[in-house]
Coordinates of C-alpha atoms and ligand atoms in Angstrom, one line a residue:
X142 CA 0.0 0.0 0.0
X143 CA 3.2 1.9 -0.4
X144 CA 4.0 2.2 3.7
X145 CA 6.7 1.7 5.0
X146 CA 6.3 0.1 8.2
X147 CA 8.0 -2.6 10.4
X148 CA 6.4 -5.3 13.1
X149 CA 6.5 -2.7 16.1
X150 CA 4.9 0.2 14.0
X151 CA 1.4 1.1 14.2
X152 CA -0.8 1.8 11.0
X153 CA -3.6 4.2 10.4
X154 CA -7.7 2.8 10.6
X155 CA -7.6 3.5 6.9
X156 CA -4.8 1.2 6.2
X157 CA -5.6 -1.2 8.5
X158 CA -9.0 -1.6 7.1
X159 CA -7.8 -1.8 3.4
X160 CA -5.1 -4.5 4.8
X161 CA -7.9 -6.5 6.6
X162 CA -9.8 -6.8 3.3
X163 CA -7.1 -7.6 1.1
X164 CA -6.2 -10.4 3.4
X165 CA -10.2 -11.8 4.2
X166 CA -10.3 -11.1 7.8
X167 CA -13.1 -9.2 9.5
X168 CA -12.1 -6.4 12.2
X169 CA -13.6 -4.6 14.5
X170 CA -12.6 -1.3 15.7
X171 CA -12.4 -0.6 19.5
X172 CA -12.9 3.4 20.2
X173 CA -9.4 4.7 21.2
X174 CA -9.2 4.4 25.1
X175 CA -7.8 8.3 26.2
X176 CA -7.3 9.0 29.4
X177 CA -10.1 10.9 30.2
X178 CA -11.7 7.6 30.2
X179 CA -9.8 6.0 32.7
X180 CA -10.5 8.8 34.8
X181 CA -14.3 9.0 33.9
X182 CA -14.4 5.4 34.4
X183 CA -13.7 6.1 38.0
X184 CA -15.7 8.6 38.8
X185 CA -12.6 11.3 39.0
X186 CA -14.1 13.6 37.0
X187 CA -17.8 14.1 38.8
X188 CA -18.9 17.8 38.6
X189 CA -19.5 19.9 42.1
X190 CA -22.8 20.8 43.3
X191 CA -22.9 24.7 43.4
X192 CA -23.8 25.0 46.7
X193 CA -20.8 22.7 48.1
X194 CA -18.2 25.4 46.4
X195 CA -16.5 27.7 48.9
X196 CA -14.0 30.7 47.8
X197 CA -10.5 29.0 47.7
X198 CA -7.4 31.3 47.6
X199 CA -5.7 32.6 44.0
X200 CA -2.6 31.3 42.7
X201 CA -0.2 33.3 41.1
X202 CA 2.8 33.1 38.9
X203 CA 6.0 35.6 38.6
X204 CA 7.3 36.0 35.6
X205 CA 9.6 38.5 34.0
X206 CA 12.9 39.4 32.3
X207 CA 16.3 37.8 33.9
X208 CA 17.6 39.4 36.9
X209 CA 14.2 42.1 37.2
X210 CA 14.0 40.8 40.8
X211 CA 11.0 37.8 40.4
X212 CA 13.5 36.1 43.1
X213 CA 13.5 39.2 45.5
X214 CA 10.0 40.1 45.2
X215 CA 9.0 36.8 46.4
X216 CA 11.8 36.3 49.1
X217 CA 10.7 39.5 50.5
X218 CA 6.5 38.6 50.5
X219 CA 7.9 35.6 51.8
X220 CA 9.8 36.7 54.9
X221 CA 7.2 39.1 55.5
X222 CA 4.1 37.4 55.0
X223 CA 4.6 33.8 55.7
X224 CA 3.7 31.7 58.7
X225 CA 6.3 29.5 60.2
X226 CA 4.8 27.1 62.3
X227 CA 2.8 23.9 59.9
X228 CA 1.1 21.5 61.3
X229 CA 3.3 18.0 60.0
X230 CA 6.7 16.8 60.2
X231 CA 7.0 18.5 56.2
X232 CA 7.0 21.9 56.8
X233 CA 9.0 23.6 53.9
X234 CA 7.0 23.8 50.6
X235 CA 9.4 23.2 47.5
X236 CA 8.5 25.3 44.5
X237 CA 5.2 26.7 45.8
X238 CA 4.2 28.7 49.4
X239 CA 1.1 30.4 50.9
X240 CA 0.8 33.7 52.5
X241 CA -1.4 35.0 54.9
X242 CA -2.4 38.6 54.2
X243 CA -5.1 39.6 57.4
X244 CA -6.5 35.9 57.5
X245 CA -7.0 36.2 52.9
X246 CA -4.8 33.8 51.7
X247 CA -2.7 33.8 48.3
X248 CA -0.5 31.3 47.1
X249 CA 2.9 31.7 44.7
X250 CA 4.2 29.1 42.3
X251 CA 7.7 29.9 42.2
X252 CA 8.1 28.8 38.3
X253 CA 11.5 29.2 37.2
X254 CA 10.8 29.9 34.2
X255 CA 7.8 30.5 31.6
X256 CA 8.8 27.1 29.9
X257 CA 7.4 25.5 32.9
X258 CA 4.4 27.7 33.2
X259 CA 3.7 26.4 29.3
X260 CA 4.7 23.1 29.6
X261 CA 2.2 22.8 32.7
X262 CA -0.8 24.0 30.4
X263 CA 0.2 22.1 27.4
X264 CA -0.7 19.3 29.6
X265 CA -4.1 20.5 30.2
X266 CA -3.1 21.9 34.0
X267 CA -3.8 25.1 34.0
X268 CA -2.5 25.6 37.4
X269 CA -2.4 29.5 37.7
X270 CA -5.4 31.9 38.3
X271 CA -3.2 35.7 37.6
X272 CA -0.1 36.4 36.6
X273 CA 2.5 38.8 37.8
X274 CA 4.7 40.3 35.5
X275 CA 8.1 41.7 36.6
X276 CA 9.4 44.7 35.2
X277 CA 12.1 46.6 36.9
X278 CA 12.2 50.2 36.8
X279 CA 15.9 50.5 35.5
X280 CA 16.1 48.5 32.8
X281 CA 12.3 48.1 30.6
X282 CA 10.3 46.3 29.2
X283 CA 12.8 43.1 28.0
X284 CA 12.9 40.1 25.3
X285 CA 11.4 37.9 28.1
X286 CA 9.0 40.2 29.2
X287 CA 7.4 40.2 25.8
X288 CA 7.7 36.2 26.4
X289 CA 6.3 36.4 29.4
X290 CA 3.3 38.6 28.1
X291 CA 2.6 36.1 25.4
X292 CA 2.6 33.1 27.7
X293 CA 0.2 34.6 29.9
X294 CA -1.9 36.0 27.4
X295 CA -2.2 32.4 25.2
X296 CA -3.3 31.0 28.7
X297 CA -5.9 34.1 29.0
X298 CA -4.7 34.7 32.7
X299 CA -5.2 38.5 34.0
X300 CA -1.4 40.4 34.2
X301 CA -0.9 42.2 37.0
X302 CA 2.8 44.3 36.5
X303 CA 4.8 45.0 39.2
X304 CA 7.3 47.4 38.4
X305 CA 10.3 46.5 40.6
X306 CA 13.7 48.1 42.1
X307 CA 11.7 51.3 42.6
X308 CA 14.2 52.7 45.1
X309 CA 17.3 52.8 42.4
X310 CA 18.1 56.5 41.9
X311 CA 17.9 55.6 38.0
X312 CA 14.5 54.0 38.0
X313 CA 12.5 55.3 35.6
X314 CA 8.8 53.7 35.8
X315 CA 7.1 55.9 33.9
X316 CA 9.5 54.7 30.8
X317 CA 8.2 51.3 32.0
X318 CA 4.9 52.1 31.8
X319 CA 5.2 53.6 28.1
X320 CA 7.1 50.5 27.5
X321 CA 4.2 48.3 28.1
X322 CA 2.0 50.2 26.2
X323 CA 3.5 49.1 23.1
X324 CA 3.0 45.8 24.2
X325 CA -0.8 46.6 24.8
X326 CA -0.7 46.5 28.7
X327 CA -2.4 50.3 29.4
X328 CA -1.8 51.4 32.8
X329 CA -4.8 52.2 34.9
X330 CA -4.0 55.6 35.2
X331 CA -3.2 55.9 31.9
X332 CA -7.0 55.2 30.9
X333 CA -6.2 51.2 30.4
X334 CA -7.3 48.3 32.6
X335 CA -3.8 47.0 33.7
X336 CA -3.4 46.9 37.3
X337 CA 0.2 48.7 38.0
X338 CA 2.1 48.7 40.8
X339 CA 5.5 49.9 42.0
X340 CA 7.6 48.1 44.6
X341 CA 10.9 47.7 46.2
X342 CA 12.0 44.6 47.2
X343 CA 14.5 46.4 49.4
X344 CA 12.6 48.5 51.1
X345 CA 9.5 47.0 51.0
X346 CA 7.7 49.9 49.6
X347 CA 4.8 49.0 47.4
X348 CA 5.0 45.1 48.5
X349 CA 1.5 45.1 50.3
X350 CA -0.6 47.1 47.5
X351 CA 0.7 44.6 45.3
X352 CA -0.7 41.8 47.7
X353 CA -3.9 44.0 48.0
X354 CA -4.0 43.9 44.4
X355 CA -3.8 40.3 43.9
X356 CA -6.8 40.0 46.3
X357 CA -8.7 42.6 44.7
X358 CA -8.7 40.4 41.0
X359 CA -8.9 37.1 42.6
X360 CA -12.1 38.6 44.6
X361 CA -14.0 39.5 41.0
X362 CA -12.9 35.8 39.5
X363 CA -14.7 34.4 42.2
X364 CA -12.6 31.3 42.5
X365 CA -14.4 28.2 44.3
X366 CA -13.4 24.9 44.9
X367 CA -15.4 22.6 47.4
X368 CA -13.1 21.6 50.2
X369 CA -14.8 18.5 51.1
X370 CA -14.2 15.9 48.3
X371 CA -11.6 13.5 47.4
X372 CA -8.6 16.0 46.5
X373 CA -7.6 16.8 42.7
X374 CA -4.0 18.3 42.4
X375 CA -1.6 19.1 39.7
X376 CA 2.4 18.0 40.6
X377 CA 4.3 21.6 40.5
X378 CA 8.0 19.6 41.1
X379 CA 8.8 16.1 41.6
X380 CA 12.2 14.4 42.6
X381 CA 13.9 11.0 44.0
X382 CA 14.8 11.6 47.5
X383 CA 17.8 9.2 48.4
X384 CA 16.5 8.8 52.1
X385 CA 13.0 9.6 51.7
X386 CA 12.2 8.4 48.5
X387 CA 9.9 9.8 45.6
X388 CA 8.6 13.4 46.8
X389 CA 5.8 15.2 44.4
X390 CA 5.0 19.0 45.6
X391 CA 1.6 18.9 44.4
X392 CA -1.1 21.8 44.5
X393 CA -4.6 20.7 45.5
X394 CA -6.9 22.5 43.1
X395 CA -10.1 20.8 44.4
X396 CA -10.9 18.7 47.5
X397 CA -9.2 18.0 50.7
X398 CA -6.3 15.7 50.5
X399 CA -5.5 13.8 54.1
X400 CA -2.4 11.5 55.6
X401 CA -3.0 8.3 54.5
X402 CA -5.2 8.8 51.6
X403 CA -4.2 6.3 48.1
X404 CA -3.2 8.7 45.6
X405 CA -2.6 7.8 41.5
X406 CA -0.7 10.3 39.3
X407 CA 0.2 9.0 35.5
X408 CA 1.3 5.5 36.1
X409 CA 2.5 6.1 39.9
X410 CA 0.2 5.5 42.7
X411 CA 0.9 5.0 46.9
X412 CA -0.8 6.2 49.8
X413 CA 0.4 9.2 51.5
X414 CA 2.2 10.2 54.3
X415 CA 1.9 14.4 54.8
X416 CA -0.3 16.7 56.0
X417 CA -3.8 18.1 55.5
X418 CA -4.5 20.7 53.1
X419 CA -7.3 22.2 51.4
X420 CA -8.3 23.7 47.7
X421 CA -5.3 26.2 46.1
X422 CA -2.7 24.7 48.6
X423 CA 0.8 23.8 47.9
X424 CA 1.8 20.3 49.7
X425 CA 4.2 17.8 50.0
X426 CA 3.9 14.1 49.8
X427 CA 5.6 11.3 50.2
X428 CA 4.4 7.9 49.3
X429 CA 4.1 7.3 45.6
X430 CA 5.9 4.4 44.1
X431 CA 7.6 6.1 41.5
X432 CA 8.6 10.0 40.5
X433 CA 5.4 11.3 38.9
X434 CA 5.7 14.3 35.8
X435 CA 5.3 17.5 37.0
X436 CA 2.5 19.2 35.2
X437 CA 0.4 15.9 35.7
X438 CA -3.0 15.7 37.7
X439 CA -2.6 13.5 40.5
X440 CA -6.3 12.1 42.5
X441 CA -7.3 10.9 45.8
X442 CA -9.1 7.5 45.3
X443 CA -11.4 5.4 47.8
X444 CA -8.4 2.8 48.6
X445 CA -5.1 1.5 47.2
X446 CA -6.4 -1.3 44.5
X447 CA -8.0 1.7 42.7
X448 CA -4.7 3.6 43.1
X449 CA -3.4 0.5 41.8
X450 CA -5.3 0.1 38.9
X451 CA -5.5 3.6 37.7
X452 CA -1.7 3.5 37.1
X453 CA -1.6 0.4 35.6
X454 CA -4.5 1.3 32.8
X455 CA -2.5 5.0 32.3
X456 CA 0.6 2.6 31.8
X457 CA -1.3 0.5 29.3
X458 CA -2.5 4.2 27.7
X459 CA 0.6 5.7 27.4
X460 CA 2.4 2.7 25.8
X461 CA -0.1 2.7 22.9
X462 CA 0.0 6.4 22.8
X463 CA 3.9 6.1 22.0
X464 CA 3.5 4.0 19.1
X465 CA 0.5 6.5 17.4
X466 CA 1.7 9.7 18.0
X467 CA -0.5 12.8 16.4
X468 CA 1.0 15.3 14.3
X469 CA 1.3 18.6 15.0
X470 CA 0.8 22.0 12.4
X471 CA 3.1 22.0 9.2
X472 CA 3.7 24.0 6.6
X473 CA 4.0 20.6 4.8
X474 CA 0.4 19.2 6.3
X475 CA -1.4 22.4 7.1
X476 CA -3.4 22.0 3.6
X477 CA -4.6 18.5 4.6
X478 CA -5.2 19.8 8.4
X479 CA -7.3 22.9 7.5
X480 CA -9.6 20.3 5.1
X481 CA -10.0 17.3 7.2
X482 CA -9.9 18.9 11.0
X483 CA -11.3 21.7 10.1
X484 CA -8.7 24.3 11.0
X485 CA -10.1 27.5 11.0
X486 CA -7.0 29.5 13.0
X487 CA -3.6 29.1 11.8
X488 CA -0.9 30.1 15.2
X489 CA 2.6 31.3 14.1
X490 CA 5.8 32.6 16.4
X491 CA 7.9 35.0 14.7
X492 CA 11.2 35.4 15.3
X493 CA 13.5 37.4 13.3
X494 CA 17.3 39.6 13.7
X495 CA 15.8 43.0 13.9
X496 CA 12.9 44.9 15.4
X497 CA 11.8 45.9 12.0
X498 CA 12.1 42.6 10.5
X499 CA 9.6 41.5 13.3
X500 CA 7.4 44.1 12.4
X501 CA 7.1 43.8 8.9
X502 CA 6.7 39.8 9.4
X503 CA 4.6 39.9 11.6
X504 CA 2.0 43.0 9.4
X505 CA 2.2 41.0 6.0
X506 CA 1.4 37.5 7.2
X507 CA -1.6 38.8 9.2
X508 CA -2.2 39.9 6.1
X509 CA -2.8 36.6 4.6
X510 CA -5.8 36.2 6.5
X511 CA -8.6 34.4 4.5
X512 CA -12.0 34.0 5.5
X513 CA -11.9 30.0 6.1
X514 CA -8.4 30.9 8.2
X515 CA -7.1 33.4 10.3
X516 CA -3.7 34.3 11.0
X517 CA -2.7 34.8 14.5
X518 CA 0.5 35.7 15.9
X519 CA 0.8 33.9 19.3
X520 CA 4.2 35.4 19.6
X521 CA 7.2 37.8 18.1
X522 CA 10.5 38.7 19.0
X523 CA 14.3 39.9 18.2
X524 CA 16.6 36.8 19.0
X525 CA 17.2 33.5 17.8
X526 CA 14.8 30.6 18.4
X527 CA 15.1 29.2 21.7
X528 CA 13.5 26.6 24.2
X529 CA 10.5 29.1 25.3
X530 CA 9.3 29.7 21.8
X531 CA 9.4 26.0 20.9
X532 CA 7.4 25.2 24.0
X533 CA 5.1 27.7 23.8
X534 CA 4.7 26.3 20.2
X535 CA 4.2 23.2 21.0
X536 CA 1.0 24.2 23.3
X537 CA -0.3 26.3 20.9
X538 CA 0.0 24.1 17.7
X539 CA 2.1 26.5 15.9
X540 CA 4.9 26.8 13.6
X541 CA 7.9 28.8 14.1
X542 CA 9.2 31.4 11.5
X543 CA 13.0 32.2 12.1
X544 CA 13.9 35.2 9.8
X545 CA 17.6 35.8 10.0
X546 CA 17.8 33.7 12.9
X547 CA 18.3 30.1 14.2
X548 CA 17.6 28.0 16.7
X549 CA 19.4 26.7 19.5
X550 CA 21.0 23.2 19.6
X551 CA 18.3 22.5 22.5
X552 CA 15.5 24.4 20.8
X553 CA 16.2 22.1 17.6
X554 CA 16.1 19.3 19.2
X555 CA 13.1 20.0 21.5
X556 CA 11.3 20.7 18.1
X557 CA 12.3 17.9 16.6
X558 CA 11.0 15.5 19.5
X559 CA 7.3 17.5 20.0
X560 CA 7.3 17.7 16.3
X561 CA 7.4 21.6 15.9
X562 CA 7.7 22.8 12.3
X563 CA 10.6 25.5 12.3
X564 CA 11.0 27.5 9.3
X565 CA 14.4 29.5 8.9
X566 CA 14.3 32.3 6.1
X567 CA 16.3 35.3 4.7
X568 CA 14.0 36.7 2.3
X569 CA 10.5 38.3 3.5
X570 CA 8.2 37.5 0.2
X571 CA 9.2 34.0 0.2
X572 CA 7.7 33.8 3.7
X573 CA 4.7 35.7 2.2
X574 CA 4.8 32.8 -0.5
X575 CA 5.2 29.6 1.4
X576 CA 2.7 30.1 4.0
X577 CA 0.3 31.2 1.4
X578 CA 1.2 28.2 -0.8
X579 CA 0.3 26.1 2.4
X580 CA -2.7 27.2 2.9
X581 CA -3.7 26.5 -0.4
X582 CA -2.0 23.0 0.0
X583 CA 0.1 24.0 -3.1
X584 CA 3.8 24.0 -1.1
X585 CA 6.4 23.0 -3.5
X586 CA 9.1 20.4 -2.1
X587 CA 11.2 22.4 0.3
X588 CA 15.2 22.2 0.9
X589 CA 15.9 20.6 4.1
X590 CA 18.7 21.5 6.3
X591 CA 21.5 19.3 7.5
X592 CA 23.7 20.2 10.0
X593 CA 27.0 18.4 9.7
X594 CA 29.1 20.4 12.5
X595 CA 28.1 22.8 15.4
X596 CA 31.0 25.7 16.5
X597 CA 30.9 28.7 18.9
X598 CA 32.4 31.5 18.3
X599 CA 35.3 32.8 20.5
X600 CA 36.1 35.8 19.2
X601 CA 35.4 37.9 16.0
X602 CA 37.3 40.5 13.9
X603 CA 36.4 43.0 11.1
X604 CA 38.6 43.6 8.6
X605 CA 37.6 46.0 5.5
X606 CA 37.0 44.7 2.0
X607 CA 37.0 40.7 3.8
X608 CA 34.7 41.5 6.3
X609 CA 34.2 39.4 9.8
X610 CA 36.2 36.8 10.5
X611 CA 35.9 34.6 13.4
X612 CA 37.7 32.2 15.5
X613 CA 35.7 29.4 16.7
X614 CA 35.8 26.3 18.3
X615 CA 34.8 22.8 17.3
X616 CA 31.8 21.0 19.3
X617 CA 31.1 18.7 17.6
Ligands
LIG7 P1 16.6 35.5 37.6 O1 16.1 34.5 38.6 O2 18.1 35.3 37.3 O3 15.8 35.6 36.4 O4 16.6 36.9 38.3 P2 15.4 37.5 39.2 O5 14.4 38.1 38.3 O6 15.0 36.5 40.2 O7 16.1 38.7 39.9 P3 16.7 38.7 41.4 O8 15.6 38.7 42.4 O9 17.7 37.7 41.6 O10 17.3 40.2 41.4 C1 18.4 40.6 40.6 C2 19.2 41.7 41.2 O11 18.4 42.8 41.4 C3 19.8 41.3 42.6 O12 21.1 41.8 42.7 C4 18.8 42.0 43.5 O13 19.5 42.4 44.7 C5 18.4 43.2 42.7 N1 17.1 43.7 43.1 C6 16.0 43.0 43.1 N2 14.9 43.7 43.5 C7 15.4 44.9 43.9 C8 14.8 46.1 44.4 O14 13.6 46.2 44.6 N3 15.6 47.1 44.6 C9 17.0 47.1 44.4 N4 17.7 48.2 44.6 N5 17.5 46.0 43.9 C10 16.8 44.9 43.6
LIG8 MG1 15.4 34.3 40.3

């Protein structure tokens, strides 16, 4: 049938059918078993009654631009805000915390970085409520602050800014603030809707409006959980303890999770040994028989067997799912996608050398808006095409345009393992051209690039009517 496939390989229904014929033997197709079955089949998923929700605390994210003081800001909530004394032998929370602001509580993630906060929603946890964005008052609005924007934005979560480092004798935060408004974040004051505030992580200046503020958008999301069911969290961080063994920090999103309740995440299940907590709370636990994935749900269940089985099924799931992967957006399939899947919004990251490169991208290809497909954007920037933009790709079922630019050794190979389409170009119209050829499923074979060596540049030196030379060396 002119496929190539070996013993281990899984075929398409189409194929399969075709095959069955040709060879007299009747099949019968099973629906494909997702997960969302195993859970349903367990009653995991059953909806709360309205009256048994009760307001549960926000959680927020800080994000930002290297070194703008995300660390700082919450060191210092947390010094100042934080109760010491837990009930349980755990009582430091890796990766996540909860203050106490006059008996309202909030709770911080402490994401490293906005890869994780993607990576967690392109699992289907979305684990934060609001986002606050980190700008400091010295230095602007950044490349990663435009990240940071995007990634919130694709996971429609409010941004609050926080305009840090306030107390520097060079901060300028009214720059900041015209800063953001080319990146459509309008100040209050300014007429717009974003909530601004300035702080010092120094002097503390600022800290507590910012906390007031959190409250104030968490109080008009009305976020409710109900308290008294078996828990639902999402793993934040997960790691092998040498002494203790596998540790998950999860965060309970719904329900109460107690000591000695059987838990399933994935294919890991145990019973736990930590403390109570309630909806919106960060918590340890120790238990599990293996090191779940972060970004992963992980339930409370009525005893261990179901634990048990739950993680065997998943097991069962995820093997199959490995052998009949889905594609992601191509230029190469987008034709075929937009007939058969109805497609009807095509999600591009730009990336290019220049600021006015980005620009003129990014204008002409929204451009090419049809009415069966729009054109969206999900992200531009100046710099080459790294981890974040793959990532954020990923989730969004985009394809990456590199104009002038290249992608990391990591952010290649990242793509190539999610299946990310990159496109690197040098010449704006033939953009224009292959994206509009794609959409009309007329793309003409392209030229793919092998890499036979990787070098980095040590040093570089310009010498008229040569140019730039450059000495490098070797990796590989
Ligand atoms: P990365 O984790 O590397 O992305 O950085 P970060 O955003 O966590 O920044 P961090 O909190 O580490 O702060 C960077 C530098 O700015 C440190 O030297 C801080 O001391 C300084 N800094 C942070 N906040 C303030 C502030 O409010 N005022 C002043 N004067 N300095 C600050
Ligand atoms: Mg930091």
């Amino acid at each position: 049938l002119g496929i190539m496939a070996n013993q281990n390989q899984s075929i398409d229904e189409d194929t399969c059918i075709l095959l069955a014929d040709e060879l007299g033997i009747e099949i019968d197709m099973e629906e494909p078993n997702l997960d969302e079955s195993v859970e349903e089949e367990y009653g995991l998923l059953k909806k709360d009654k309205e009256r048994d929700l009760k307001l549960r605390p926000p959680v927020v994210t800080v994000m930002g631009h290297v070194d703008h003081g995300k660390t700082s800001l919450l060191d210092s909530i947390k010094s100042t805000h934080v109760t010491q004394s837990e009930a349980g032998g755990i009582t430091q929370h890796i990766g996540a915390y909860t203050v106490n602001l006059s008996g309202k509580k909030i709770t911080f993630l402490d994401t490293p970085g906005h890869e994780a906060f993607t990576s967690m929603r392109l699992r289907g946890a979305q684990t934060t409520d609001i986002a606050v964005l980190v700008v400091a008052a010295d230095d602007g609005v950044m490349p990663q602050t435009v990240e940071a924007i995007s990634h919130a934005r694709s996971a429609d979560v409010p941004i609050i800014v926080a305009i840090t480092k306030i107390d520097k004798p060079e901060a300028n935060p009214e720059k900041v603030k015209q800063d953001l408004m080319n990146e459509n974040l309008v100040a209050e004051e300014w007429g717009g809707d974003t909530i601004v505030v300035g702080v010092s992580s120094k002097t503390g200046e600022g800290i507590d409006e910012l906390l007031e503020m959190i409250l104030l958008v968490a109080e008009m999301k009305e976020l409710k959980a109900n308290p008294n069911r078996q828990a639902i969290g999402t793993i934040i961080e997960a790691n092998l303890d040498k002494s203790k063994g596998p540790m998950a920090t999860i965060l309970i999103k719904n329900g109460t999770l107690r000591f000695g309740d059987s838990i399933v995440s994935g294919i890991c299940s145990g019973r736990i040994r930590a403390m109570e907590d309630g909806p919106s709370m960060p918590v340890v636990v120790l238990g599990l028989n293996d090191v779940p994935n972060a970004g992963d749900t992980i339930y409370a269940v009525k005893d261990d067997k179901t634990a048990k089985a739950i993680a065997d099924k998943n097991a069962e799931i995820s093997r199959e799912k490995r052998l009949s992967q889905t594609t992601k957006i191509s230029l190469d399939n987008l034709f075929e996608k937009i007939s058969e899947e109805d497609v009807k919004e095509l999600n591009i990251v730009v990336k290019a050398d220049v600021k006015g490169s980005v620009e003129a991208l990014n204008q002409s290809l929204l451009k090419l808006s049809t009415e069966e497909v729009k054109i969206s954007i999900i992200h531009s920037g100046v710099g080459g095409i790294n981890e974040s933009d793959v990532t954020l790709a990923g989730a969004s079922n985009a394809f990456i345009v590199g104009f002038n630019v290249r992608p990391t050794n990591t952010a290649k190979s990242q793509a190539d393992a999610e299946g990310v389409d990159i496109r690197l170009y040098n010449i704006i119209y033939k953009v224009m051209d292959d994206v509009e050829a794609a959409m009309k499923g007329m793309l003409e074979p392209t030229y793919e690039e092998k890499v036979t060596g990787n070098l980095t540049v040590r040093e570089t030196w310009k010498v008229s009517k040569i140019g730039t030379i450059a000495g490098a060396f070797v990796d590989n």
